[in-house]
C-alpha atoms as an extended CHARMM CRD file, in Angstrom:
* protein
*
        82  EXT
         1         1  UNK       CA             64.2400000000       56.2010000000       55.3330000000  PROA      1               0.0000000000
         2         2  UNK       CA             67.0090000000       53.4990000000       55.8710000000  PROA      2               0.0000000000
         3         3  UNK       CA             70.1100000000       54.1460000000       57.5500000000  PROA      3               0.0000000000
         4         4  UNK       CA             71.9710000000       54.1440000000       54.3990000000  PROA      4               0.0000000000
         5         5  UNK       CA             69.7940000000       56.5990000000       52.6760000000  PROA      5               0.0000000000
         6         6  UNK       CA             70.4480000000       59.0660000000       55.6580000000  PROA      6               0.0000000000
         7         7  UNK       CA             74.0890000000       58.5050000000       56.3030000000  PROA      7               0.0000000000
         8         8  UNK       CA             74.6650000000       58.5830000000       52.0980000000  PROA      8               0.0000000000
         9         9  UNK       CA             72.5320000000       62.3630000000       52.9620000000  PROA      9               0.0000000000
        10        10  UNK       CA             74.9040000000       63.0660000000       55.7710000000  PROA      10              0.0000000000
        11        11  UNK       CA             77.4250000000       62.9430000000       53.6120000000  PROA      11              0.0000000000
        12        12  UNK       CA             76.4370000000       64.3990000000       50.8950000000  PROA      12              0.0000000000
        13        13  UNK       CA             75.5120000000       67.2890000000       52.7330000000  PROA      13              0.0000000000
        14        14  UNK       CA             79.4010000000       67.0920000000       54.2050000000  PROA      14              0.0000000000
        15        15  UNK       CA             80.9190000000       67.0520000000       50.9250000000  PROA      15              0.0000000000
        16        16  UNK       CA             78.7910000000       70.2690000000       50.1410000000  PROA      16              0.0000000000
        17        17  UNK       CA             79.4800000000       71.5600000000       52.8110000000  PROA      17              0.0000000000
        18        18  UNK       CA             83.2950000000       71.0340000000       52.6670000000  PROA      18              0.0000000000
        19        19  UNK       CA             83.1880000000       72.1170000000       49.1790000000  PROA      19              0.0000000000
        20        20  UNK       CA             81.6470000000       75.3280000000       50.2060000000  PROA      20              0.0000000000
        21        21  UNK       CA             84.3270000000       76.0690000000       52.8020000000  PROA      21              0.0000000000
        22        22  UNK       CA             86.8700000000       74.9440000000       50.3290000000  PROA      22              0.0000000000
        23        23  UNK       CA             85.1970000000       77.3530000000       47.9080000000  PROA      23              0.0000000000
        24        24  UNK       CA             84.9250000000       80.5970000000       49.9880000000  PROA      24              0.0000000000
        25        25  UNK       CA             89.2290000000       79.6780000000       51.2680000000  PROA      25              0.0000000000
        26        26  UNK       CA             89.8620000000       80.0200000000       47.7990000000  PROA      26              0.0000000000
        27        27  UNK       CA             87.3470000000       83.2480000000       47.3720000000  PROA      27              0.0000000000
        28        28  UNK       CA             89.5490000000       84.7420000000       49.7990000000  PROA      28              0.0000000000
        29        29  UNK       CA             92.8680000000       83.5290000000       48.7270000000  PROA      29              0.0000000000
        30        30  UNK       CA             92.1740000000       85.2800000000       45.5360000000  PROA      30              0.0000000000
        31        31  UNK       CA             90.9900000000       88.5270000000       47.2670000000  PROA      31              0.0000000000
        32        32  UNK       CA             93.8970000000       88.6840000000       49.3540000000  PROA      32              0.0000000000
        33        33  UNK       CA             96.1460000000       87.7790000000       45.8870000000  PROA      33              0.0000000000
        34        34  UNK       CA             94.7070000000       90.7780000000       44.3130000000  PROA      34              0.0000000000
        35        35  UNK       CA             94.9080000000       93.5130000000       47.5250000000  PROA      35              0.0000000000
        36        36  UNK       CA             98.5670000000       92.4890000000       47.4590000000  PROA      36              0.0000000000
        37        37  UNK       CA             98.6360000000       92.9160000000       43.3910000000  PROA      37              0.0000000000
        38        38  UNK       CA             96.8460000000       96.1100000000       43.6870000000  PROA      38              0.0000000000
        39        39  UNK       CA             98.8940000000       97.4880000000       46.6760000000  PROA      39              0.0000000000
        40        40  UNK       CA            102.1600000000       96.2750000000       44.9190000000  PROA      40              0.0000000000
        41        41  UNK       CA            100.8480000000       98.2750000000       41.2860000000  PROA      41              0.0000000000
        42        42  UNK       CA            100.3990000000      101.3040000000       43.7420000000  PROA      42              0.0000000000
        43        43  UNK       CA            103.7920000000      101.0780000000       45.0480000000  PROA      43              0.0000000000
        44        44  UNK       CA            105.2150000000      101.2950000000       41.7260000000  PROA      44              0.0000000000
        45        45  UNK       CA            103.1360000000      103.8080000000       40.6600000000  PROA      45              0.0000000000
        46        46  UNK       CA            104.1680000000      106.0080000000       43.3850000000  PROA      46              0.0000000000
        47        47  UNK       CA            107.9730000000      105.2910000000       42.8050000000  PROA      47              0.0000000000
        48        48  UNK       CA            107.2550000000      106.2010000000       39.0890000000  PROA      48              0.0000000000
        49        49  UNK       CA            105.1760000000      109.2720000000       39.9440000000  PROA      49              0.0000000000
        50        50  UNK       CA            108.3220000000      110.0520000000       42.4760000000  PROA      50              0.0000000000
        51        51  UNK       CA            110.4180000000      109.8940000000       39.9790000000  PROA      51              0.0000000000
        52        52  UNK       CA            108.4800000000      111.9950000000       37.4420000000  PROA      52              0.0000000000
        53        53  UNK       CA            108.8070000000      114.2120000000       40.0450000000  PROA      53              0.0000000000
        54        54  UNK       CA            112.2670000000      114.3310000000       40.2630000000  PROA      54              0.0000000000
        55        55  UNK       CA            112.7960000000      114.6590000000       36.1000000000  PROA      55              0.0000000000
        56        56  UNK       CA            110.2030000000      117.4040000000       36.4220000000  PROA      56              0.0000000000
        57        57  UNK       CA            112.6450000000      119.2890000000       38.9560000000  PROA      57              0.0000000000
        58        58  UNK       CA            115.9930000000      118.6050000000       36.9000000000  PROA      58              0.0000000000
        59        59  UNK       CA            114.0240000000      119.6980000000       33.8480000000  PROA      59              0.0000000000
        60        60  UNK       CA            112.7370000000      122.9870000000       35.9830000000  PROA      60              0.0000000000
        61        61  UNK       CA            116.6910000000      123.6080000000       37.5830000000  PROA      61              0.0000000000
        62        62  UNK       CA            118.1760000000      123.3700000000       33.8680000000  PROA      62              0.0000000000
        63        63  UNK       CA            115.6080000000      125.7060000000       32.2270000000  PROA      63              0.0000000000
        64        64  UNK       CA            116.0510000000      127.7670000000       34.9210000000  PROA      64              0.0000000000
        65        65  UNK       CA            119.8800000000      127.6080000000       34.3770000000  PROA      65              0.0000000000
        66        66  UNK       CA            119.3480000000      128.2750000000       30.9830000000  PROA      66              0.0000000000
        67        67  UNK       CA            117.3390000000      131.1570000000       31.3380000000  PROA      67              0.0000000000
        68        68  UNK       CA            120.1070000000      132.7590000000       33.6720000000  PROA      68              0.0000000000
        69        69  UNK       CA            122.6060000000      132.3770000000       31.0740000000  PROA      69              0.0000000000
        70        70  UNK       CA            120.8420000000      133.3470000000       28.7050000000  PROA      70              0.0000000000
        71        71  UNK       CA            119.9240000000      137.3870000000       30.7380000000  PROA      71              0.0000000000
        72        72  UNK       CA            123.8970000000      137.1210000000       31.3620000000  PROA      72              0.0000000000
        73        73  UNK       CA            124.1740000000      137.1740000000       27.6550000000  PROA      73              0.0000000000
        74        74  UNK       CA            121.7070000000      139.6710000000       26.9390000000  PROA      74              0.0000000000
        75        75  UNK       CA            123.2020000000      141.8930000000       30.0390000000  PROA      75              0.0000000000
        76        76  UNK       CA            126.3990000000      141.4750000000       28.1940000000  PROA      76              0.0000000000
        77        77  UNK       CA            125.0380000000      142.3670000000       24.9430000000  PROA      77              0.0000000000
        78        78  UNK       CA            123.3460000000      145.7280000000       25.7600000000  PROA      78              0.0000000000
        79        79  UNK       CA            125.7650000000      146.6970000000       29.0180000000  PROA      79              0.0000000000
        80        80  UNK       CA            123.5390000000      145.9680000000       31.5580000000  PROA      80              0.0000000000
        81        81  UNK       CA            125.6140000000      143.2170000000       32.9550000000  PROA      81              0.0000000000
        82        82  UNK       CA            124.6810000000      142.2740000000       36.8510000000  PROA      82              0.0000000000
């Protein structure tokens, strides 16, 4: 095998091995891309199931409210006001 032959190998074998390396950088660019995509949907998710949470509670205080006024009314209506 001439020196050319080899040293055309040699690098041949560099570039493919370069390209691997630049292949798994970008495998794990794009993992890291989506853990911060996933762990930025989660976030939001959490801030929207927070403030479910919080509508859920308003909703429960009014009914609530409601529900007082309306035994007031009945108590008025049949005397039995407390």
């Amino acid at each position: 095998m001439s020196t050319d032959t080899m040293l055309h190998q040699y690098q041949h074998a560099g570039d493919v091995h370069g390209l691997y390396k630049d292949s798994e950088r970008h495998r794990d660019q794009l993992k890291t891309e989506a853990m911060c995509r996933i762990a930025d949907n989660l976030e939001q998710l959490n801030m929207r199931l927070a403030a479910m949470g919080r509508l859920d509670e308003a909703r429960a205080a009014t009914q609530q409210a409601q529900l007082a006024a309306i035994i007031t009314q009945l108590g008025k209506l049949t005397g039995d006001e407390q």
